[in-house]
Amino acid sequence: MSDCLFCHILSGDIPSSKVYEDDDVYAFKDIHPKAPTHVLVIPKHHIATLDDAKDALQLGLLMQKVSYIANEVLKLKAGYRVITNVREGGGQVVFHLHVHILGGKKLAF
Ligand code: 5GP
Ligand code: ZN
């Protein structure tokens, strides 16, 4: 979508620090990290929110890639946290589905 920040990042119009990319997902460093490692994983096609993701296989694939990126790319051996904020009440600011990966320190709830 033309007015979507993360679609602009996908197209390269807005620069980002890529950590991983394949045919399905793009992962890049959060511009305001909340932990020593803070990466966002986004699907390559625009989906506004988790509630708009109707394809169970695509959602499963996204989460599998999150696990792969956390373990094999980011090497978060001690573990990590996964967050998806959903709509305004959930703190979602960018309306392109994304999964936060946070790690690199012991995370309190
Ligand atoms: P949300 O609150 O929607 O779940 O998270 C959006 C995230 O995107 C925030 O953690 C914010 O720091 C990050 N963010 C916002 N604008 C940019 C940007 O231009 N580049 C990058 N790399 N991250 C961004
Ligand atoms: Zn988008």
Tab-separated table of C-alpha atoms and ligand atoms in Angstrom:
chain	number	residue	atom	x	y	z
A	1	MET	CA	0.000	0.000	0.000
A	2	SER	CA	1.365	3.367	-1.002
A	3	ASP	CA	0.772	5.065	2.371
A	4	CYS	CA	2.209	2.270	4.486
A	5	LEU	CA	5.565	2.900	6.194
A	6	PHE	CA	6.613	-0.746	6.148
A	7	CYS	CA	5.644	-1.140	2.478
A	8	HIS	CA	7.974	1.812	1.809
A	9	ILE	CA	10.694	-0.002	3.771
A	10	LEU	CA	10.028	-3.152	1.703
A	11	SER	CA	10.334	-1.243	-1.561
A	12	GLY	CA	13.524	0.458	-0.353
A	13	ASP	CA	12.013	3.969	-0.519
A	14	ILE	CA	12.777	4.267	3.192
A	15	PRO	CA	16.107	2.824	4.328
A	16	SER	CA	16.296	0.140	7.001
A	17	SER	CA	18.893	-2.113	8.614
A	18	LYS	CA	18.100	-5.522	7.134
A	19	VAL	CA	18.900	-8.593	9.185
A	20	TYR	CA	17.137	-11.223	7.022
A	21	GLU	CA	15.065	-11.521	3.859
A	22	ASP	CA	13.495	-14.314	1.837
A	23	ASP	CA	10.533	-14.697	-0.531
A	24	ASP	CA	7.998	-14.354	2.285
A	25	VAL	CA	9.361	-12.059	4.988
A	26	TYR	CA	11.688	-9.127	5.613
A	27	ALA	CA	13.365	-8.527	8.993
A	28	PHE	CA	15.032	-5.303	10.068
A	29	LYS	CA	16.220	-3.500	13.198
A	30	ASP	CA	13.662	-1.403	15.076
A	31	ILE	CA	14.605	2.279	14.907
A	32	HIS	CA	13.862	2.732	18.641
A	33	PRO	CA	15.115	-0.510	20.213
A	34	LYS	CA	13.521	-1.568	23.502
A	35	ALA	CA	16.150	-4.268	24.151
A	36	PRO	CA	19.755	-4.931	23.035
A	37	THR	CA	18.257	-6.892	20.130
A	38	HIS	CA	14.983	-5.549	18.728
A	39	VAL	CA	14.024	-6.720	15.266
A	40	LEU	CA	10.761	-6.448	13.328
A	41	VAL	CA	9.621	-9.246	11.030
A	42	ILE	CA	7.046	-8.353	8.382
A	43	PRO	CA	5.294	-10.305	5.645
A	44	LYS	CA	6.189	-9.120	2.153
A	45	HIS	CA	2.554	-8.561	1.209
A	46	HIS	CA	0.539	-5.904	2.982
A	47	ILE	CA	-1.697	-7.104	5.819
A	48	ALA	CA	-2.822	-4.321	8.157
A	49	THR	CA	-3.233	-6.207	11.425
A	50	LEU	CA	-3.228	-9.700	12.885
A	51	ASP	CA	-7.024	-9.598	12.693
A	52	ASP	CA	-6.789	-9.193	8.900
A	53	ALA	CA	-4.578	-12.261	8.445
A	54	LYS	CA	-7.037	-14.922	7.322
A	55	ASP	CA	-4.574	-17.459	5.961
A	56	ALA	CA	-3.538	-19.880	8.704
A	57	LEU	CA	-0.698	-21.294	6.619
A	58	GLN	CA	0.771	-17.827	6.033
A	59	LEU	CA	0.535	-17.012	9.736
A	60	GLY	CA	2.188	-20.295	10.663
A	61	LEU	CA	4.935	-19.651	8.140
A	62	LEU	CA	5.489	-16.167	9.567
A	63	MET	CA	5.938	-17.555	13.077
A	64	GLN	CA	8.247	-20.307	11.843
A	65	LYS	CA	10.413	-17.649	10.207
A	66	VAL	CA	10.407	-15.611	13.418
A	67	SER	CA	11.826	-18.634	15.244
A	68	TYR	CA	14.400	-19.202	12.508
A	69	ILE	CA	15.513	-15.546	12.546
A	70	ALA	CA	15.724	-15.433	16.370
A	71	ASN	CA	17.794	-18.612	16.573
A	72	GLU	CA	19.815	-18.856	13.392
A	73	VAL	CA	20.260	-15.212	12.398
A	74	LEU	CA	20.185	-13.295	15.690
A	75	LYS	CA	21.624	-16.183	17.755
A	76	LEU	CA	19.417	-15.438	20.751
A	77	LYS	CA	20.527	-18.617	22.501
A	78	ALA	CA	19.176	-17.646	25.931
A	79	GLY	CA	15.691	-17.016	24.516
A	80	TYR	CA	13.676	-14.084	23.300
A	81	ARG	CA	10.262	-12.442	23.365
A	82	VAL	CA	7.774	-12.167	20.517
A	83	ILE	CA	5.174	-9.381	20.478
A	84	THR	CA	2.505	-8.401	18.007
A	85	ASN	CA	0.537	-5.307	18.940
A	86	VAL	CA	-2.985	-5.380	17.505
A	87	ARG	CA	-4.825	-2.150	16.609
A	88	GLU	CA	-4.843	1.072	18.610
A	89	GLY	CA	-5.797	-0.478	21.948
A	90	GLY	CA	-2.925	-2.934	21.650
A	91	GLY	CA	-0.395	-0.209	20.927
A	92	GLN	CA	-0.098	-0.821	17.182
A	93	VAL	CA	1.266	2.280	15.475
A	94	VAL	CA	2.272	0.920	12.066
A	95	PHE	CA	-0.607	-0.833	10.309
A	96	HIS	CA	1.384	-3.471	8.448
A	97	LEU	CA	1.413	-6.738	10.403
A	98	HIS	CA	4.733	-7.149	12.197
A	99	VAL	CA	6.279	-9.316	14.872
A	100	HIS	CA	8.719	-7.773	17.330
A	101	ILE	CA	11.636	-9.982	18.384
A	102	LEU	CA	13.219	-8.750	21.622
A	103	GLY	CA	16.256	-10.283	23.270
A	104	GLY	CA	19.805	-9.895	24.431
A	105	LYS	CA	18.928	-9.341	28.070
A	106	LYS	CA	16.762	-10.969	30.727
A	107	LEU	CA	13.266	-9.654	30.052
A	108	ALA	CA	10.910	-9.008	32.935
A	109	PHE	CA	7.228	-9.240	32.135
B	1	5GP	P1	3.994	-1.069	16.777
B	1	5GP	O1	3.782	-0.135	17.926
B	1	5GP	O2	3.172	-0.683	15.563
B	1	5GP	O3	3.805	-2.510	17.162
B	1	5GP	O4	5.516	-0.982	16.413
B	1	5GP	C1	6.022	-0.200	15.401
B	1	5GP	C2	7.510	-0.193	15.577
B	1	5GP	O5	8.087	0.350	14.394
B	1	5GP	C3	8.012	0.643	16.747
B	1	5GP	O6	8.744	-0.182	17.655
B	1	5GP	C4	8.899	1.709	16.102
B	1	5GP	O7	10.055	2.007	16.845
B	1	5GP	C5	9.230	1.092	14.754
B	1	5GP	N1	9.439	2.063	13.696
B	1	5GP	C6	8.676	3.151	13.415
B	1	5GP	N2	9.147	3.810	12.336
B	1	5GP	C7	10.254	3.112	11.936
B	1	5GP	C8	11.178	3.301	10.871
B	1	5GP	O8	11.085	4.236	10.069
B	1	5GP	N3	12.191	2.405	10.776
B	1	5GP	C9	12.325	1.351	11.641
B	1	5GP	N4	13.358	0.530	11.437
B	1	5GP	N5	11.464	1.137	12.646
B	1	5GP	C10	10.433	2.014	12.796
B	2	ZN	ZN	2.282	-2.275	4.202
